[in-house]
XYZ file of N, CA and C in Angstrom:
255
model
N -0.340 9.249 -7.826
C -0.901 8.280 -8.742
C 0.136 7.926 -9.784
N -0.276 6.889 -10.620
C 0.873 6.277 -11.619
C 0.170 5.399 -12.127
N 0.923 4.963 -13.492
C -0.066 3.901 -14.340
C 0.458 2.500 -14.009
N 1.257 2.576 -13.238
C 1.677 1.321 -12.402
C 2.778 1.511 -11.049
N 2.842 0.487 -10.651
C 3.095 0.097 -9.037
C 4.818 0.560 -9.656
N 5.402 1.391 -8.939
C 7.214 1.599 -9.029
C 7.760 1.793 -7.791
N 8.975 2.043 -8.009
C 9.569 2.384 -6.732
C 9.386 3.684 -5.869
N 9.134 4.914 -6.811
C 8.983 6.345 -6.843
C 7.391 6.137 -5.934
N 6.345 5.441 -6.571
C 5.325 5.534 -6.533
C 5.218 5.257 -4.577
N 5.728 3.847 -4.438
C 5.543 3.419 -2.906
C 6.400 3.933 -1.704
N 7.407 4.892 -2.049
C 8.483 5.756 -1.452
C 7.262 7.293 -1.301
N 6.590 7.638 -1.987
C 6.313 8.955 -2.155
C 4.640 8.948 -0.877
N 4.568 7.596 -1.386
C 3.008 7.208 -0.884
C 3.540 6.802 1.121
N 5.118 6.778 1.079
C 4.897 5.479 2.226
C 5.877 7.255 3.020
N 5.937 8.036 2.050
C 6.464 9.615 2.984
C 5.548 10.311 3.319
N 4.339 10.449 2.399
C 2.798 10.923 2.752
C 2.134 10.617 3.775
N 2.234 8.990 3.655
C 1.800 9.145 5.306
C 2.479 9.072 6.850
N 3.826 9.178 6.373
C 4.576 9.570 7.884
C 4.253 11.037 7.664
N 4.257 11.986 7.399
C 4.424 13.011 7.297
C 2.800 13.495 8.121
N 1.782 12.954 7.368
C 0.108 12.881 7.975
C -0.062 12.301 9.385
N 0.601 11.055 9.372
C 0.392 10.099 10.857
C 0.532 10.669 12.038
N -0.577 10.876 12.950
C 0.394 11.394 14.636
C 1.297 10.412 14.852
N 1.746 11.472 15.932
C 2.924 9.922 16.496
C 2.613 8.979 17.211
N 1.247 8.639 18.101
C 0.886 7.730 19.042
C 0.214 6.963 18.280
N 0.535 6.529 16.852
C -0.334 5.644 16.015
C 0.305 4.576 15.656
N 0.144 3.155 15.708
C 1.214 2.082 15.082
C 0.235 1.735 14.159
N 1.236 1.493 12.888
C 0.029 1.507 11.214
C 0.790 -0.229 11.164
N -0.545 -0.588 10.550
C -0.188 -1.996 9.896
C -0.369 -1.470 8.182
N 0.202 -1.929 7.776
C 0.601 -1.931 5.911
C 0.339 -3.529 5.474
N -0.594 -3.456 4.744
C -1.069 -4.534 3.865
C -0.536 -4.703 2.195
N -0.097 -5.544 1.760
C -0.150 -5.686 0.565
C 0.058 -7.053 0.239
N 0.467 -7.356 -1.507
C 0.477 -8.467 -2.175
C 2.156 -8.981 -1.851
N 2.799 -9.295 -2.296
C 3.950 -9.936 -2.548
C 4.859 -9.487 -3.624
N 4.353 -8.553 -4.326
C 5.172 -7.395 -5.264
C 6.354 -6.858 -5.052
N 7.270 -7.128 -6.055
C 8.193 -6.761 -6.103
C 9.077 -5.942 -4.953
N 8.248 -4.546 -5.474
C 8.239 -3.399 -5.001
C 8.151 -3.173 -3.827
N 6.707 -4.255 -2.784
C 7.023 -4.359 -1.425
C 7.710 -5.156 -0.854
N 8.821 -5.597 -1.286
C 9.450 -6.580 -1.168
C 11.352 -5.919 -1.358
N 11.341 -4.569 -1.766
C 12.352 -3.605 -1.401
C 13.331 -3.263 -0.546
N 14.103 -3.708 -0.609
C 15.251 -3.225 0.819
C 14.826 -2.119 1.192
N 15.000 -0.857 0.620
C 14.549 0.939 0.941
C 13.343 0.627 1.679
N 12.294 0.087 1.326
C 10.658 0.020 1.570
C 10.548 -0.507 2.981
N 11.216 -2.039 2.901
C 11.056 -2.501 4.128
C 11.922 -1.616 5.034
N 13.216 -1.330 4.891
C 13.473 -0.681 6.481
C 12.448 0.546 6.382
N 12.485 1.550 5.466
C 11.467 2.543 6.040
C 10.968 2.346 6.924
N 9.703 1.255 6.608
C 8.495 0.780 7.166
C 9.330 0.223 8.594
N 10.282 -0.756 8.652
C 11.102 -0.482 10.271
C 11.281 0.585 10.856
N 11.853 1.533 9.916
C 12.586 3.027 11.030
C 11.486 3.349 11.419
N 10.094 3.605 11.173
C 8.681 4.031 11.472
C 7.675 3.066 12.396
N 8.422 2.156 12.517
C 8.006 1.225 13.351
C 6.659 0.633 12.786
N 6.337 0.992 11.475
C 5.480 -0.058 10.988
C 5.019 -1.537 11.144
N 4.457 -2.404 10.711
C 4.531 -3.678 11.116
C 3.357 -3.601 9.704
N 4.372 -4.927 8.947
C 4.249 -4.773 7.221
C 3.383 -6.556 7.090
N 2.319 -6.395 6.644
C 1.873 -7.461 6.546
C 1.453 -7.560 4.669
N 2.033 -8.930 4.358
C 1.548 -9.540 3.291
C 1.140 -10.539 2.815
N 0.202 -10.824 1.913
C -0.682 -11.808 1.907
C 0.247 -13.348 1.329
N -0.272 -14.144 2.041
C 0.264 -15.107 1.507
C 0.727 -16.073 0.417
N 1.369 -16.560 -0.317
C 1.849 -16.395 -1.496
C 0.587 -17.902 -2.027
N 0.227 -17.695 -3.023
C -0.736 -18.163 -3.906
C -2.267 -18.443 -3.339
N -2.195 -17.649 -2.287
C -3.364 -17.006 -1.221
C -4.210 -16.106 -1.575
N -5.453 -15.895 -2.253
C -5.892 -14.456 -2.177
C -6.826 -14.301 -1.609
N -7.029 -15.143 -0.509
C -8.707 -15.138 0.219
C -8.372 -13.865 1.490
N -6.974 -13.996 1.687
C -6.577 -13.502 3.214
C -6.002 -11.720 2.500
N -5.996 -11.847 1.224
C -6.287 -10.123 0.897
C -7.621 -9.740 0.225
N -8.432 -10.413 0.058
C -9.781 -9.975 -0.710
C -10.633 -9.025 0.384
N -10.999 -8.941 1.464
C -11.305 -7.913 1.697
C -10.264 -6.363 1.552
N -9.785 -6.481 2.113
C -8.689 -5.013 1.357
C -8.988 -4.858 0.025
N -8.798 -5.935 -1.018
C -8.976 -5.347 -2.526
C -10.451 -5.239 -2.768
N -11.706 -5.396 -2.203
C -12.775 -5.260 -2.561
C -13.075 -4.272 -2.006
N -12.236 -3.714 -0.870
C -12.812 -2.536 -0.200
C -11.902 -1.220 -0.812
N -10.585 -1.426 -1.529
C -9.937 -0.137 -2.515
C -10.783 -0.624 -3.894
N -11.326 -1.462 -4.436
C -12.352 -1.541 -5.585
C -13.389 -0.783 -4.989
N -13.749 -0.708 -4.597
C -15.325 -0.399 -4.017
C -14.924 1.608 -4.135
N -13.636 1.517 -3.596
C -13.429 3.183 -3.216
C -13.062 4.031 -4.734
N -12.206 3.372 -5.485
C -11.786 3.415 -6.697
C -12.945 3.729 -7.991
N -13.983 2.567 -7.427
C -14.809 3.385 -8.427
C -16.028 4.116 -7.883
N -16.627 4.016 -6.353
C -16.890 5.476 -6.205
C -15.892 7.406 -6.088
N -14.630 7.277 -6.479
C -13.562 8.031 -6.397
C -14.152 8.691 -8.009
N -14.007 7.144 -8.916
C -13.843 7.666 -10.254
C -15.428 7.785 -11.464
N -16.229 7.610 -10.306
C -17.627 7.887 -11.167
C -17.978 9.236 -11.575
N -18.510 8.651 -12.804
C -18.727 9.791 -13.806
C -17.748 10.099 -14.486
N -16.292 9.556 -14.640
C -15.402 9.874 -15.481
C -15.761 8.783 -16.459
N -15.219 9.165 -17.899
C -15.601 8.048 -18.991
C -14.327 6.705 -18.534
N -14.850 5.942 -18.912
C -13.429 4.869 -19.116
C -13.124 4.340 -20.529
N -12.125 3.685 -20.767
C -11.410 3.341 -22.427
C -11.867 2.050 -22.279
């Protein structure tokens, strides 16, 4: 976790799950257009692993709104019952 999106953050997250993944699995990776996924380091990773990196289209957000309503949805059943600021 982190109080924002870094480099540390999507390197640590994108070793977690090679490390978890069997090997007869091909992962698709979703995200926005961020910086961060947008990384030289990030993208080959996601090559050497044979990933296949999909991102949403740029001033598009219809074609990521299910993904973000479905990590909203998880996020705050994850974090109920904690107070918020």
């Amino acid at each position: 976790m982190s109080n924002s999106p870094n480099c540390i953050l999507i390197t640590k997250t994108v070793d977690e799950l090679i490390n978890k993944l069997p090997s007869n699995v091909q992962l698709i990776t979703h995200s926005d257009q961020g910086w961060h996924y947008q990384l030289d380091s990030y993208t080959k990773k996601l090559s050497e692993h044979e990933f296949i990196q999909s991102m949403s289209r740029k001033g598009n957000c219809h074609d990521n709104a299910p993904t973000e309503s479905f990590f909203h949805l998880y996020k705050t059943e994850c974090l109920a019952g904690f107070p918020t600021v």
